[in-house]
Tab-separated table of C-alpha atoms and ligand atoms in Angstrom:
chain	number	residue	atom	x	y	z
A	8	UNK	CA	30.289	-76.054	23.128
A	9	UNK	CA	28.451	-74.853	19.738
A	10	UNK	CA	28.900	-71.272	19.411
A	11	UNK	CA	25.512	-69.314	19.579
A	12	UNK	CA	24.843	-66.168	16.844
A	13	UNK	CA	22.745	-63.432	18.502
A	14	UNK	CA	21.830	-60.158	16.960
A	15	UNK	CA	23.032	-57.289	18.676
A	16	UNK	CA	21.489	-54.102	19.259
A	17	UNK	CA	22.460	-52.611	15.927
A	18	UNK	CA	21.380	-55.386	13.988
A	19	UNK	CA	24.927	-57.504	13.384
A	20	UNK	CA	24.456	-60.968	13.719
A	21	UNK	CA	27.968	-61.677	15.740
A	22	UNK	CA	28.982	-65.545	17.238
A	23	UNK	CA	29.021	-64.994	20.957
A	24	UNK	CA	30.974	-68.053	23.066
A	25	UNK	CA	30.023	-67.593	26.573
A	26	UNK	CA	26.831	-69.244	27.480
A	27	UNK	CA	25.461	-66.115	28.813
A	28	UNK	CA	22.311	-64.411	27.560
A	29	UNK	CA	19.365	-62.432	27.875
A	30	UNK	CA	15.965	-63.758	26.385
A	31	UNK	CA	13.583	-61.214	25.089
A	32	UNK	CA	10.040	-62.053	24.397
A	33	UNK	CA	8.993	-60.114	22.320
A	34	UNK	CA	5.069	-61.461	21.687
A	35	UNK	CA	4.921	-60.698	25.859
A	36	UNK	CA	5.649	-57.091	25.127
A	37	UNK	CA	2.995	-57.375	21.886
A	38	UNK	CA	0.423	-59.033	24.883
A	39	UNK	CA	1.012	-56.168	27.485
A	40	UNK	CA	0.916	-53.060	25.605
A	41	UNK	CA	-2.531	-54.588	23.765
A	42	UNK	CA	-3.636	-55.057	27.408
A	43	UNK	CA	-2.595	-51.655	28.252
A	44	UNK	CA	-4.709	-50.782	25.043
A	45	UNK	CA	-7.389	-52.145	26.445
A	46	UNK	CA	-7.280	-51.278	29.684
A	47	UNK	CA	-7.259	-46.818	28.489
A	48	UNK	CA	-9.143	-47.697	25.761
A	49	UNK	CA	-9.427	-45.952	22.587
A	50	UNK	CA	-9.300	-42.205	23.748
A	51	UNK	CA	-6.301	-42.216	25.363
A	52	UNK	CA	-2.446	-42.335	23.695
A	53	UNK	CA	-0.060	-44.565	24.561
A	54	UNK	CA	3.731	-43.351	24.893
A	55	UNK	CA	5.726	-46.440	25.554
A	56	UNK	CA	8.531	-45.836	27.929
A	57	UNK	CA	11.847	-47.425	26.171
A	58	UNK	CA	14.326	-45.159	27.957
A	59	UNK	CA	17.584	-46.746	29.060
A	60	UNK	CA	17.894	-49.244	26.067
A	61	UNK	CA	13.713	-50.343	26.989
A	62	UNK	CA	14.459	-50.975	30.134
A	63	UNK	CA	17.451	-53.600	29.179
A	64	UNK	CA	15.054	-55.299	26.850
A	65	UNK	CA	16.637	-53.477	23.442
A	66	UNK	CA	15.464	-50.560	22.743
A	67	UNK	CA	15.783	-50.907	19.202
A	68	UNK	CA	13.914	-54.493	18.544
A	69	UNK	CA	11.285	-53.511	21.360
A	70	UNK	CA	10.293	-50.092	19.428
A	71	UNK	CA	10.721	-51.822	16.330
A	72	UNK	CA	7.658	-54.102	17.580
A	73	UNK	CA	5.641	-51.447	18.994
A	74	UNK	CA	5.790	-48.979	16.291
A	75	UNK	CA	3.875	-52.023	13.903
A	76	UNK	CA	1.757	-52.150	17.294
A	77	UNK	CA	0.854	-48.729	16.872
A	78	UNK	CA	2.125	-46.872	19.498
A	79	UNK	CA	1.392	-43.582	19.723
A	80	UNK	CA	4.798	-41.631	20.689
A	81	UNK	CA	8.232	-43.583	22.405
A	82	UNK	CA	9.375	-41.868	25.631
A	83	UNK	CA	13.219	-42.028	26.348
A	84	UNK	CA	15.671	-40.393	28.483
A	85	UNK	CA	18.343	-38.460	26.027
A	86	UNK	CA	18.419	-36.987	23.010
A	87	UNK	CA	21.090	-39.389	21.827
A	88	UNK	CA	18.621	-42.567	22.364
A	89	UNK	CA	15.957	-40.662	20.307
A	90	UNK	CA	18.560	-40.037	17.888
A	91	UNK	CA	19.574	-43.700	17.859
A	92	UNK	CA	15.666	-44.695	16.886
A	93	UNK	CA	15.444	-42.145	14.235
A	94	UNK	CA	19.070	-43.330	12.602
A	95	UNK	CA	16.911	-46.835	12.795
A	96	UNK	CA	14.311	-45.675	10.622
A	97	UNK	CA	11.796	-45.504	13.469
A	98	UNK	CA	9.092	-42.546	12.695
A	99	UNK	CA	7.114	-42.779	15.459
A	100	UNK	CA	7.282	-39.218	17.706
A	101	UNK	CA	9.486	-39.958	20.332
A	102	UNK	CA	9.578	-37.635	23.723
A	103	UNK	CA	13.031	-37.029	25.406
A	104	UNK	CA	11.735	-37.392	29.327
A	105	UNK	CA	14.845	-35.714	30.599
A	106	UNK	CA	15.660	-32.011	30.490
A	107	UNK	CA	18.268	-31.265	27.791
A	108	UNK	CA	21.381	-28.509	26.531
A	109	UNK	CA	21.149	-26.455	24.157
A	110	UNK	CA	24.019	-28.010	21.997
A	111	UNK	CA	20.904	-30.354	21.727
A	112	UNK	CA	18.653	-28.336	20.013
A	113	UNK	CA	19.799	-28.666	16.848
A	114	UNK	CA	19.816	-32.417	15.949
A	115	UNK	CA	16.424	-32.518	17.742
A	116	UNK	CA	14.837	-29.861	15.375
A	117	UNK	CA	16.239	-32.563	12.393
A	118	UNK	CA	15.691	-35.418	13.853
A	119	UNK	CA	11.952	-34.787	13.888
A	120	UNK	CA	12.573	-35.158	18.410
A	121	UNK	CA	10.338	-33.816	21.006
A	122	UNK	CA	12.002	-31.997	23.627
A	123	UNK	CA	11.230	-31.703	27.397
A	124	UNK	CA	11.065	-27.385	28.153
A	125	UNK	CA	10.810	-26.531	31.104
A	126	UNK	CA	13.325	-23.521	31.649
A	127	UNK	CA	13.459	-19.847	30.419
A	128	UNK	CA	17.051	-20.692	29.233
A	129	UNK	CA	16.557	-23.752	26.536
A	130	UNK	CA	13.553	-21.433	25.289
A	131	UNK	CA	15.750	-18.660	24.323
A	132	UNK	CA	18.032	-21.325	23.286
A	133	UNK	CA	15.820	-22.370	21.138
A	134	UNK	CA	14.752	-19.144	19.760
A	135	UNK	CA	18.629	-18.517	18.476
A	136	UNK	CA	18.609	-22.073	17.208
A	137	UNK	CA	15.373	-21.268	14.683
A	138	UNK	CA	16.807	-17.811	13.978
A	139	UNK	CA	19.760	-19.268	12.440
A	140	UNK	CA	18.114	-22.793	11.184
A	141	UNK	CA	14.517	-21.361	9.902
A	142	UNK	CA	13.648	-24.766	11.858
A	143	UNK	CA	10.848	-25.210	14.908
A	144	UNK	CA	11.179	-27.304	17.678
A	145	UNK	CA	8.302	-29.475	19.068
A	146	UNK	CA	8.062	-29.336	22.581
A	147	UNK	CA	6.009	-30.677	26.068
A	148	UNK	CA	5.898	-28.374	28.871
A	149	UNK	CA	7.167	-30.636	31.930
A	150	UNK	CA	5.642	-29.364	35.033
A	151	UNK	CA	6.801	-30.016	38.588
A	152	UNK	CA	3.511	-31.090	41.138
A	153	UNK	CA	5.222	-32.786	43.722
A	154	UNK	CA	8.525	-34.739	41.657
A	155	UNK	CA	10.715	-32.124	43.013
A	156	UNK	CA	12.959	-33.162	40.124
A	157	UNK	CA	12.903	-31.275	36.131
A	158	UNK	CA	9.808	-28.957	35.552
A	159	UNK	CA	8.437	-25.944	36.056
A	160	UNK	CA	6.678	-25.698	39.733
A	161	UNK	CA	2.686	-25.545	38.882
A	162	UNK	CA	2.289	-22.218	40.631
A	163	UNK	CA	4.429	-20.676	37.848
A	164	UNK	CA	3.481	-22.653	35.148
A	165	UNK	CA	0.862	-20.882	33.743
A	166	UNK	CA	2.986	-17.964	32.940
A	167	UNK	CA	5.715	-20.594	31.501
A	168	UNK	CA	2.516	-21.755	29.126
A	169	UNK	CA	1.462	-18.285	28.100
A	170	UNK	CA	5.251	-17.713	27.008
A	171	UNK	CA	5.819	-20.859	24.887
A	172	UNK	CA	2.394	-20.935	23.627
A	173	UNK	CA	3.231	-17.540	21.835
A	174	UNK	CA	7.188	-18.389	21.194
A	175	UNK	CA	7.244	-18.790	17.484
A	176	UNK	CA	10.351	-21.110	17.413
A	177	UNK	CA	8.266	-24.262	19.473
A	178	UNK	CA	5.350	-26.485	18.447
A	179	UNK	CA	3.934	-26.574	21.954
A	180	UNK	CA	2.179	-30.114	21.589
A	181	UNK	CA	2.430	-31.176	25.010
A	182	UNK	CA	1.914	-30.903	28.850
A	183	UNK	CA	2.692	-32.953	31.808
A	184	UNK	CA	3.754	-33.569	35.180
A	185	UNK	CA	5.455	-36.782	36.623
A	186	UNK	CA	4.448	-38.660	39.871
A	187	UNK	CA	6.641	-38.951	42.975
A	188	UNK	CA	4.150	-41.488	45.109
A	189	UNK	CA	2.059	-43.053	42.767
A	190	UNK	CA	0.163	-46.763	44.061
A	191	UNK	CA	2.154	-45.218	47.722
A	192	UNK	CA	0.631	-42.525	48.861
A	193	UNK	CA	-2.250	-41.795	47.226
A	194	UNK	CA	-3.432	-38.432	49.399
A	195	UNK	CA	-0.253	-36.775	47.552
A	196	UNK	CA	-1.061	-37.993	44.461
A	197	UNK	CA	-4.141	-37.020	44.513
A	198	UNK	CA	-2.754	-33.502	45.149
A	199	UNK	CA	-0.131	-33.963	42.255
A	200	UNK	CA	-2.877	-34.547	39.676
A	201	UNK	CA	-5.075	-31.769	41.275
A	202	UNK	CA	-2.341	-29.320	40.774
A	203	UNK	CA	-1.991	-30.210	37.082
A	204	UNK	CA	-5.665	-30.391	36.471
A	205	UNK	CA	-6.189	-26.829	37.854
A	206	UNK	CA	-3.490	-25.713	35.068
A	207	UNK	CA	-4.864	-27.572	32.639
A	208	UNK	CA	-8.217	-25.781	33.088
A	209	UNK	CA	-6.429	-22.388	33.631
A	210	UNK	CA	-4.498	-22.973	30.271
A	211	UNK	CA	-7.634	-23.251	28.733
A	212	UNK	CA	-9.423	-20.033	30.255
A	213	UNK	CA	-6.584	-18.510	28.756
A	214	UNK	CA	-6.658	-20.048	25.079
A	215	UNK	CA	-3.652	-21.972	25.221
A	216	UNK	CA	-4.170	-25.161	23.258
A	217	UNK	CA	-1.954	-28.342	24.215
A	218	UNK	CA	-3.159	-31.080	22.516
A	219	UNK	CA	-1.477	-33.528	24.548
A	220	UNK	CA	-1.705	-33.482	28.496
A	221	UNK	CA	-0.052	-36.488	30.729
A	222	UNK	CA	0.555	-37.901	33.759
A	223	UNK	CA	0.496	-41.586	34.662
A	224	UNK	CA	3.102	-43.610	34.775
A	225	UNK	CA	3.130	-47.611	35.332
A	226	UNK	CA	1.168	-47.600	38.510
A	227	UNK	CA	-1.392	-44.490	37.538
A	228	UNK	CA	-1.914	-46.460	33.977
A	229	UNK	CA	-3.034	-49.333	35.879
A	230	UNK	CA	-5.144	-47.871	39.305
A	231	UNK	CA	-5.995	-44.244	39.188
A	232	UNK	CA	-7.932	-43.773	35.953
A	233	UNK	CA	-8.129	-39.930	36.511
A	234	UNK	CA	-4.571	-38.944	35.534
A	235	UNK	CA	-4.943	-41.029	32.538
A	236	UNK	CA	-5.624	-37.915	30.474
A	237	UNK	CA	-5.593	-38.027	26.904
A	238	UNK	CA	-1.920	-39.873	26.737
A	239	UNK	CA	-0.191	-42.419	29.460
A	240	UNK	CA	3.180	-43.159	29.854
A	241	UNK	CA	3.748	-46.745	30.920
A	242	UNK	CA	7.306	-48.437	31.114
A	243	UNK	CA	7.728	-51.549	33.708
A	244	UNK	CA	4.325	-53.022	32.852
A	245	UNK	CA	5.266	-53.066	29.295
A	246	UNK	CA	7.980	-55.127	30.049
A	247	UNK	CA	5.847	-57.238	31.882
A	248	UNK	CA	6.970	-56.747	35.378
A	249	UNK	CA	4.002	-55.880	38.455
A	250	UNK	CA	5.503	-52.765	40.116
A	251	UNK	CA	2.776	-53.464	43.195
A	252	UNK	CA	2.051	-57.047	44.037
A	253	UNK	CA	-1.712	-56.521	44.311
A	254	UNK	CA	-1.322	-55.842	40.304
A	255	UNK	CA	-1.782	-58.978	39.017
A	256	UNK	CA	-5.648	-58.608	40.292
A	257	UNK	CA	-6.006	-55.408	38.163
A	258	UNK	CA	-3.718	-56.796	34.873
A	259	UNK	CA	-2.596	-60.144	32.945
A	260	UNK	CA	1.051	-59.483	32.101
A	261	UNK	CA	3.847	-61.334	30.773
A	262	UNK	CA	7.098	-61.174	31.802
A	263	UNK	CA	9.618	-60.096	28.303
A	264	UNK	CA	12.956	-61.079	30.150
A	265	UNK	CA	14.846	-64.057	31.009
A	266	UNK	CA	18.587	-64.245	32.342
A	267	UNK	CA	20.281	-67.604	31.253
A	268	UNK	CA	23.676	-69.010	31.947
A	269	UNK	CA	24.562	-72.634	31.609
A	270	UNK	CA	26.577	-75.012	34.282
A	271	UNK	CA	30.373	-74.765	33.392
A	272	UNK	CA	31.724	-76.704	36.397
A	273	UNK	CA	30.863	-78.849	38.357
A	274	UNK	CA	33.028	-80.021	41.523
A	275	UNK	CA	31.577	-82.316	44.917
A	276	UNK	CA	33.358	-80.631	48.615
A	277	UNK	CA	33.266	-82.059	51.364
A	278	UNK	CA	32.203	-80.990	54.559
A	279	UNK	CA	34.212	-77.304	56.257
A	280	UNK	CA	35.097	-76.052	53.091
A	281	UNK	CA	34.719	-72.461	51.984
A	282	UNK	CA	32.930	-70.904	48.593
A	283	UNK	CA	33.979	-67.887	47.155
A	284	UNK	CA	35.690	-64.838	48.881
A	285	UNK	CA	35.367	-64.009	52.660
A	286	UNK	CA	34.182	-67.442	52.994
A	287	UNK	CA	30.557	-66.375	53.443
A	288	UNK	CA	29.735	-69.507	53.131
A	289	UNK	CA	31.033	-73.210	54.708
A	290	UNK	CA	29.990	-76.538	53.477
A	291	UNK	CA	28.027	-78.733	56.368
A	292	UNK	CA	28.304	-81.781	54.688
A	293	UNK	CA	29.597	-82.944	51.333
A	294	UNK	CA	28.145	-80.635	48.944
A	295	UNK	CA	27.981	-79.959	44.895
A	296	UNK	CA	28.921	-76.996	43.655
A	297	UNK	CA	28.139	-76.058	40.699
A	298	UNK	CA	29.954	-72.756	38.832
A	299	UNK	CA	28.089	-70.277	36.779
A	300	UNK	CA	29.783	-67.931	34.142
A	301	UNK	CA	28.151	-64.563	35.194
A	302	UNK	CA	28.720	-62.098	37.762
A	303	UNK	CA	28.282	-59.028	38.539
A	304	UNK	CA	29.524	-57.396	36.324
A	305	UNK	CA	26.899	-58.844	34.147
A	306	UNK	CA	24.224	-57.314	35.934
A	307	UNK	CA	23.757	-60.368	38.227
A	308	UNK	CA	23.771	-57.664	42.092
A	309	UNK	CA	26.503	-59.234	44.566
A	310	UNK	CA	23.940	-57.954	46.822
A	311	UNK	CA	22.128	-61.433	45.804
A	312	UNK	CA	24.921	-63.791	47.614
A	313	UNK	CA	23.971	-66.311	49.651
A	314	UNK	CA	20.645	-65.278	49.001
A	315	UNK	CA	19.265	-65.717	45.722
A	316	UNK	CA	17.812	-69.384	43.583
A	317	UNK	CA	18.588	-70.175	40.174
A	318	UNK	CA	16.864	-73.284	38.328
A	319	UNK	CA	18.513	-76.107	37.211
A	320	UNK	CA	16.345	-79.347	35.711
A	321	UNK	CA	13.484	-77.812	37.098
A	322	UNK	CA	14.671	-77.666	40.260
A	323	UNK	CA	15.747	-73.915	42.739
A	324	UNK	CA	19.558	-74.442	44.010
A	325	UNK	CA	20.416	-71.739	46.057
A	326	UNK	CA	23.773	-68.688	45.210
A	327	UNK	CA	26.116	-70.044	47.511
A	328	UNK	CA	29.293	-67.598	48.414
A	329	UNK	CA	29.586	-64.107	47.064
A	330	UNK	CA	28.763	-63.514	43.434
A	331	UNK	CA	31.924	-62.450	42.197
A	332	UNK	CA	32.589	-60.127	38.888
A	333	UNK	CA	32.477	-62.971	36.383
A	334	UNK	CA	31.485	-65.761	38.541
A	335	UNK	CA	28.592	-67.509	40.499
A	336	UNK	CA	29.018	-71.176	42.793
A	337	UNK	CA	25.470	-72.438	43.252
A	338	UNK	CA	24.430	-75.583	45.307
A	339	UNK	CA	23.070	-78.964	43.164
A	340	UNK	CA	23.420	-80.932	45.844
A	341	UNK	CA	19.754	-81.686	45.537
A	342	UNK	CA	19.543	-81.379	41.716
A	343	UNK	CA	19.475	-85.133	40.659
A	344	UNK	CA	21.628	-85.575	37.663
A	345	UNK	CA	23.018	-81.762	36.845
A	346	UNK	CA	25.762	-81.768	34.534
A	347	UNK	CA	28.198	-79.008	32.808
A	348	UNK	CA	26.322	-77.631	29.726
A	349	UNK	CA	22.713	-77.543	31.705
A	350	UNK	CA	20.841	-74.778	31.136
A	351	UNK	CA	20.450	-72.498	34.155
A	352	UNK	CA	17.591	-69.957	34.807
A	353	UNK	CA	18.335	-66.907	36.950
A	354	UNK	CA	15.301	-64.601	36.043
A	355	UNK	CA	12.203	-66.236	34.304
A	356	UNK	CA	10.440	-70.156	34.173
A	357	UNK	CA	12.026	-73.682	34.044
A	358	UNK	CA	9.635	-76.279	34.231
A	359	UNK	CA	6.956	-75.519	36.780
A	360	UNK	CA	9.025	-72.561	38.594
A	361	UNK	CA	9.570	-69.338	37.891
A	362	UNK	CA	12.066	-66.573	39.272
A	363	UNK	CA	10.343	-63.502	39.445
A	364	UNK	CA	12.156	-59.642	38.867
A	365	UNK	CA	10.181	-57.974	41.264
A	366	UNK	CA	11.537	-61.320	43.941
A	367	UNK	CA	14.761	-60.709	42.803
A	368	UNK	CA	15.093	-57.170	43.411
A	369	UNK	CA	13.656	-57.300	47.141
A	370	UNK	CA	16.078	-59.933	47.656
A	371	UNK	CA	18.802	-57.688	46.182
A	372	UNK	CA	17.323	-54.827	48.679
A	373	UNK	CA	15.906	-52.318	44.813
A	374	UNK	CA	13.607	-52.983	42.697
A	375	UNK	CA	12.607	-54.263	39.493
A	376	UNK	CA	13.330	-51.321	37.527
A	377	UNK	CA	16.983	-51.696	38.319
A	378	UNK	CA	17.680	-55.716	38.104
A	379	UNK	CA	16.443	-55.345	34.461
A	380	UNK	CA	18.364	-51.816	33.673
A	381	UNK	CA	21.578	-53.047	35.752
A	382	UNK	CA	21.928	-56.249	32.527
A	383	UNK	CA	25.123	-54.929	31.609
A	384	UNK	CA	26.358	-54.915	28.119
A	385	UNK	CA	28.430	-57.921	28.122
A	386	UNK	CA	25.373	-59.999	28.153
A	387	UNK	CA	24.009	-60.846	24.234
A	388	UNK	CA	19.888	-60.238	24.345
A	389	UNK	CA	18.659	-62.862	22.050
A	390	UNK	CA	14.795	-62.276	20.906
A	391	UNK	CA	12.531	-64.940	20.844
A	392	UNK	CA	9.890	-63.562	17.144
B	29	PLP	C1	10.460	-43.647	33.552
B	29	PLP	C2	9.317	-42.731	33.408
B	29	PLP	C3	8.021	-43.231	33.178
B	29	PLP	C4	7.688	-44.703	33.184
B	29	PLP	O1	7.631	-45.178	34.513
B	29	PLP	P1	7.141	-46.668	34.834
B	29	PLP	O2	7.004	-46.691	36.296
B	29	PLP	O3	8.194	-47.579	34.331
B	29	PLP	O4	5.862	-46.873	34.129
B	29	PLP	C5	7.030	-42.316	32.934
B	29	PLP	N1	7.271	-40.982	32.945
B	29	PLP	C6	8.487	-40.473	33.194
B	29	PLP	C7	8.691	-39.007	33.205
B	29	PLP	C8	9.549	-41.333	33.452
B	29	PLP	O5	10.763	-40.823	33.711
């Protein structure tokens, strides 16, 4: 089989062997986020969520593209993804979501990264750090309404504000709070976003100026214009995945990944035999089975034995057996003509079908978020221009 060059993540073009790979679309993540454009309209920022190397997608060659898009700020998860951007020339602000150490501070501060504050400890942190550096730190205020995870509960936020707002170390740029039940349970959302808004106008009242103040997430970008703000945060729709399935009513998307593996054996059993370990599964009649070279190790759950489709010439052939680390058996009994080298589908179209994420992951008893996050490293992501 001819080798295949793919570009990694930091840039090197290397020959991979294994017919194994990850297609990113990158002129479906160009389509969504100028829907999502549309959809705020012009008044209201965009941070693109590209936390946990974009969601699987590359988090390099996906900010790359929305950066010329004109993004308004990247959101990620640590300090040392922001970090990565910046060392790739990316000058877009960039937000780290997560709550940080102070041994963080200082590459932030010179890195031109946002911060997440939302403790009395990183502030004084901070202060020390400027002190000694002559540097400031830009910073949003992350506020807990209802998360229950980082931020500042909203009854004691104000007094938080007041304090960074006069801290001369920190740029205080931004505000926001994070949804637990968005699109789920929309009386405690509604509650979330009332919290915050209360703040917001209580920050005022007491001349504190934030210039940016956010909310929504995927689901709140989409359906619940009122937490939109003046900046939303989306991720999965970027990326082209629904997170409800009434979405594709309320948005066109595209769908940015496809898993691929190609047929590397091929062998016909006859009837009583077993696939894979724990014999899960026993041949009725005679049977073709047809080997894949991924696993789960590559990302591809175990939980999806027995139970997910691939595509092969078109056609869905159903995991047979447990996926194993390296290793899938499918069934082509009914796939007229399948031969080693055929291209296999796992997530994304062949002919007229399509496997979906979101199917995936309720087969695989999660969700979207992680099928995509869970493509391990040992699969190549090849971009499509
Ligand atoms: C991950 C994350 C988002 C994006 O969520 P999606 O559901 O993918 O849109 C937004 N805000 C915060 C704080 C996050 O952690």
């Amino acid at each position: 089989m001819a080798e295949m060059t793919v570009k990694t993540h930091n840039g090197v073009s290397k020959p991979r062997y294994r017919p194994t790979w990850a297609e990113i679309d990158l002129n479906a993540i160009e389509h969504n986020f100028r829907q999502v454009k549309k959809l705020v309209g012009k008044d209201v920022n965009i941070m693109v969520v590209v936390k946990a190397n974009a969601y699987g997608h590359g988090i390099v060659e996906v900010s790359t593209v929305l950066e010329k898009l004109g993004a308004d700020y990247l959101g990620v998860a640590t300090t040392d993804e922001a970090v990565r951007l910046r060392e790739h020339g990316l000058k877009t602000p960039i937000l780290v979501l997560g709550s940080v150490l102070p041994s963080e501070i200082r590459i932030a501060m010179e890195k031109d990264v946002t911060l997440t504050l939302c403790s009395d400890e990183l502030m004084d942190a901070v202060k020390k750090e400027a002190d000694e550096t002559g540097l400031k730190l830009k910073v949003h205020v992350k506020v807990d309404t209802g998360m229950g995870r980082i931020g500042v509960w909203h009854e004691e936020a104000l007094d938080f504000l007041k304090k960074a707002s006069r801290e001369k170390s920190l740029v205080l740029e931004g505000v926001y709070t994070h949804f637990s039940s968005a699109g789920r349970d929309d009386f405690f959302t509604n509650y979330q976003i009332e919290a915050f808004e209360k703040l917001l106008v209580e920050a005022e009242k007491n001349w504190i100026k934030i210039p940016l103040r956010h909310a929504a997430n995927s689901i709140a970008t989409v359906d619940f214009k009122r937490s939109h703000l003046n900046l939303v945060r989306p991720g999965l729709i970027i990326y082209g995945m629904y997170p409800k399935h009434t979405f594709p009513k309320l948005i066109k998307l595209k769908n940015a990944l496809s898993l691929k593996t190609k047929i590397v054996y091929i062998k016909d059993t006859p009837p009583g035999r077993s696939i894979s370990y724990g014999r899960t599964f026993i041949t009725q009649k005679h049977t073709r089975i047809a080997t894949l070279p991924i696993g789960y190790a590559d990302g591809y759950e175990r939980n999806l034995s027995n139970k997910a489709e691939v595509l092969v010439r078109g056609h869905r052939a159903p995991v047979v057996g447990k996926v194993t680390m390296d290793q899938t058996m499918i069934d082509i009994t009914n796939v007229r003509g399948a031969r080693i080298g055929d291209e296999v589908v796992l997530i994304g179209k062949q002919g007229f079908e399509e496997i979906r994420t979101e199917k995936l992951a309720r087969l695989a008893g999660t969700i979207a978020y992680e099928v995509v996050c869970s493509i391990s490293n040992r699969v190549p992501r090849v971009y499509k221009p």
